[in-house]
Structure formats: structure tokens, C-alpha cells
PDB file of C-alpha atoms in Angstrom:
ATOM      1  CA  GLY A   1     -16.345  18.458  -1.449  1.00 53.00           C
ATOM      2  CA  ALA A   2     -19.044  16.275  -1.951  1.00 53.00           C
ATOM      3  CA  LEU A   3     -18.940  12.651  -3.341  1.00 48.00           C
ATOM      4  CA  SER A   4     -19.408  12.767  -6.720  1.00 55.00           C
ATOM      5  CA  ALA A   5     -19.502   9.526  -7.771  1.00 58.00           C
ATOM      6  CA  THR A   6     -19.676   6.033  -6.518  1.00 60.00           C
ATOM      7  CA  LEU A   7     -17.218   3.118  -7.449  1.00 60.00           C
ATOM      8  CA  THR A   8     -18.572  -0.564  -7.842  1.00 63.00           C
ATOM      9  CA  ILE A   9     -15.731  -2.841  -7.311  1.00 65.00           C
ATOM     10  CA  GLN A  10     -16.089  -6.431  -7.129  1.00 66.00           C
ATOM     11  CA  ASN A  11     -14.290  -8.013  -3.841  1.00 63.00           C
ATOM     12  CA  ALA A  12     -12.680  -4.531  -3.279  1.00 65.00           C
ATOM     13  CA  GLN A  13     -11.148  -4.230  -0.068  1.00 68.00           C
ATOM     14  CA  PHE A  14      -9.104  -1.425   1.650  1.00 74.00           C
ATOM     15  CA  GLY A  15      -8.659   1.603  -1.351  1.00 80.00           C
ATOM     16  CA  SER A  16      -6.504   4.033  -1.497  1.00 87.00           C
ATOM     17  CA  TRP A  17      -5.963   7.115  -3.441  1.00 90.00           C
ATOM     18  CA  ASN A  18      -2.974   8.285  -5.273  1.00 95.00           C
ATOM     19  CA  PRO A  19      -1.818  11.510  -4.821  1.00 95.00           C
ATOM     20  CA  THR A  20      -3.595  13.447  -7.703  1.00 94.00           C
ATOM     21  CA  GLY A  21      -6.618  11.682  -7.348  1.00 91.00           C
ATOM     22  CA  THR A  22      -6.764  10.007 -10.575  1.00 93.00           C
ATOM     23  CA  ALA A  23      -6.007   6.253  -9.558  1.00 93.00           C
ATOM     24  CA  ILE A  24      -7.208   4.153  -6.551  1.00 90.00           C
ATOM     25  CA  ALA A  25      -5.276   1.178  -5.612  1.00 91.00           C
ATOM     26  CA  PHE A  26      -7.197  -1.809  -3.437  1.00 85.00           C
ATOM     27  CA  ALA A  27      -6.419  -5.377  -2.467  1.00 83.00           C
ATOM     28  CA  ARG A  28      -9.095  -7.967  -3.945  1.00 80.00           C
ATOM     29  CA  GLY A  29      -9.996 -11.155  -2.394  1.00 75.00           C
ATOM     30  CA  GLU A  30      -9.315 -14.125  -5.446  1.00 72.00           C
ATOM     31  CA  ASN A  31      -9.786 -16.850  -2.998  1.00 71.00           C
ATOM     32  CA  PRO A  32      -9.390 -17.378   1.184  1.00 66.00           C
ATOM     33  CA  ASN A  33      -5.947 -17.582   0.519  1.00 68.00           C
ATOM     34  CA  LEU A  34      -4.646 -15.579  -1.925  1.00 71.00           C
ATOM     35  CA  GLN A  35      -5.157 -11.621  -2.411  1.00 77.00           C
ATOM     36  CA  SER A  36      -4.239  -9.281  -5.147  1.00 83.00           C
ATOM     37  CA  ILE A  37      -3.454  -5.798  -5.831  1.00 86.00           C
ATOM     38  CA  TRP A  38      -5.092  -3.725  -7.998  1.00 87.00           C
ATOM     39  CA  ILE A  39      -4.964  -0.253  -9.589  1.00 91.00           C
ATOM     40  CA  ARG A  40      -8.131   1.463 -11.130  1.00 90.00           C
ATOM     41  CA  ASP A  41      -7.251   4.331 -13.243  1.00 92.00           C
ATOM     42  CA  LEU A  42     -10.419   6.499 -12.369  1.00 88.00           C
ATOM     43  CA  THR A  43     -10.348   8.558 -15.810  1.00 90.00           C
ATOM     44  CA  THR A  44     -10.340   5.420 -18.272  1.00 92.00           C
ATOM     45  CA  GLY A  45     -12.079   2.861 -15.594  1.00 88.00           C
ATOM     46  CA  SER A  46      -8.976   0.718 -16.683  1.00 92.00           C
ATOM     47  CA  GLU A  47      -7.779  -1.960 -13.813  1.00 89.00           C
ATOM     48  CA  LYS A  48      -4.201  -3.753 -13.881  1.00 90.00           C
ATOM     49  CA  LYS A  49      -3.028  -6.370 -11.251  1.00 88.00           C
ATOM     50  CA  ILE A  50      -0.075  -5.356  -9.504  1.00 85.00           C
ATOM     51  CA  SER A  51       0.787  -8.348  -7.241  1.00 77.00           C
ATOM     52  CA  ASN A  52      -0.320 -11.648  -5.567  1.00 69.00           C
ATOM     53  CA  LEU A  53      -0.115 -12.137  -2.177  1.00 68.00           C
ATOM     54  CA  GLU A  54      -0.298 -15.207   0.017  1.00 64.00           C
ATOM     55  CA  GLY A  55      -2.974 -14.920   2.650  1.00 65.00           C
ATOM     56  CA  PHE A  56      -3.865 -11.457   3.670  1.00 69.00           C
ATOM     57  CA  ALA A  57      -3.154  -8.259   2.003  1.00 67.00           C
ATOM     58  CA  SER A  58      -4.487  -5.265   3.354  1.00 70.00           C
ATOM     59  CA  PHE A  59      -3.955  -1.229   3.303  1.00 80.00           C
ATOM     60  CA  PRO A  60      -2.305  -0.190   0.117  1.00 89.00           C
ATOM     61  CA  ALA A  61      -0.518   3.271   0.664  1.00 93.00           C
ATOM     62  CA  TRP A  62       1.043   5.500  -2.049  1.00 95.00           C
ATOM     63  CA  SER A  63       3.924   7.064  -1.684  1.00 97.00           C
ATOM     64  CA  PRO A  64       3.748  11.243  -2.001  1.00 97.00           C
ATOM     65  CA  ASP A  65       4.959  11.155  -5.385  1.00 97.00           C
ATOM     66  CA  GLY A  66       2.837   8.442  -6.389  1.00 96.00           C
ATOM     67  CA  LYS A  67       5.294   6.253  -8.114  1.00 96.00           C
ATOM     68  CA  THR A  68       5.377   3.273  -5.546  1.00 95.00           C
ATOM     69  CA  ILE A  69       2.477   1.728  -3.345  1.00 94.00           C
ATOM     70  CA  ALA A  70       3.374  -0.471   0.022  1.00 93.00           C
ATOM     71  CA  THR A  71       1.209  -2.968   1.161  1.00 88.00           C
ATOM     72  CA  ALA A  72       1.367  -4.961   4.208  1.00 83.00           C
ATOM     73  CA  SER A  73       0.331  -8.943   4.527  1.00 79.00           C
ATOM     74  CA  SER A  74      -0.966 -11.435   7.162  1.00 76.00           C
ATOM     75  CA  ASP A  75       2.697 -12.915   6.627  1.00 77.00           C
ATOM     76  CA  ASN A  76       4.157 -10.128   8.214  1.00 83.00           C
ATOM     77  CA  THR A  77       6.001  -8.548   5.534  1.00 83.00           C
ATOM     78  CA  ILE A  78       5.660  -4.830   4.009  1.00 88.00           C
ATOM     79  CA  ILE A  79       6.422  -4.865   0.463  1.00 88.00           C
ATOM     80  CA  ILE A  80       6.806  -2.024  -1.882  1.00 92.00           C
ATOM     81  CA  TRP A  81       5.776  -1.862  -5.129  1.00 91.00           C
ATOM     82  CA  ASP A  82       6.482   0.356  -8.547  1.00 93.00           C
ATOM     83  CA  ALA A  83       2.881   1.425  -9.474  1.00 92.00           C
ATOM     84  CA  ALA A  84       3.515   1.730 -13.001  1.00 89.00           C
ATOM     85  CA  THR A  85       5.344  -1.699 -13.662  1.00 89.00           C
ATOM     86  CA  GLY A  86       4.049  -3.759 -10.121  1.00 85.00           C
ATOM     87  CA  GLN A  87       7.503  -4.790  -9.786  1.00 87.00           C
ATOM     88  CA  MET A  88       8.665  -5.322  -6.371  1.00 83.00           C
TER      89      MET A  88
END
């Protein structure tokens, strides 16, 4: 379908839609040495930070059930996060 909205998210990189299309996870640069992973609820517009990662974090990817998010980091780690709680 056609694009129906444009999201403006300051300092956002590498966004990924959840399976139901109601949220987007994205990396946000806090400073040159720290990035965080955020989730924006697209129905309410609210955002929550689920992690702080040393170095460069990229490409958050949702699990098929939408319950977890995987991230890769420049420190050669992949972390699986609980999307609801932000816990590893």
C-alpha cells in the first residue's frame, strides 16, 4: 500500500516494524560512544528506551511473535531483549 504517514524521530537509525505494525524499534545515538534501543508505539506515539549499548548498535529485529527484539552491536554481541520489559 501507499505510505500513509511520515515519522519524525530525532537521531533515529535502523528502524524495524513489529509483526502487527503497531510499533517500531529503532537505534538512537545518545552520543558517539553510546546508542540505545527504543520502541515507539505507533497508536499512542509514546516511546520507551529498552537498552543502552556501548558503541554502535544496529538493526533491531523483532521475533515473529513480537515478544522479543534482537540487536547487534559493534562489540560483536547479539542481545535478545524482552520487548515488553526491556530485560535481556
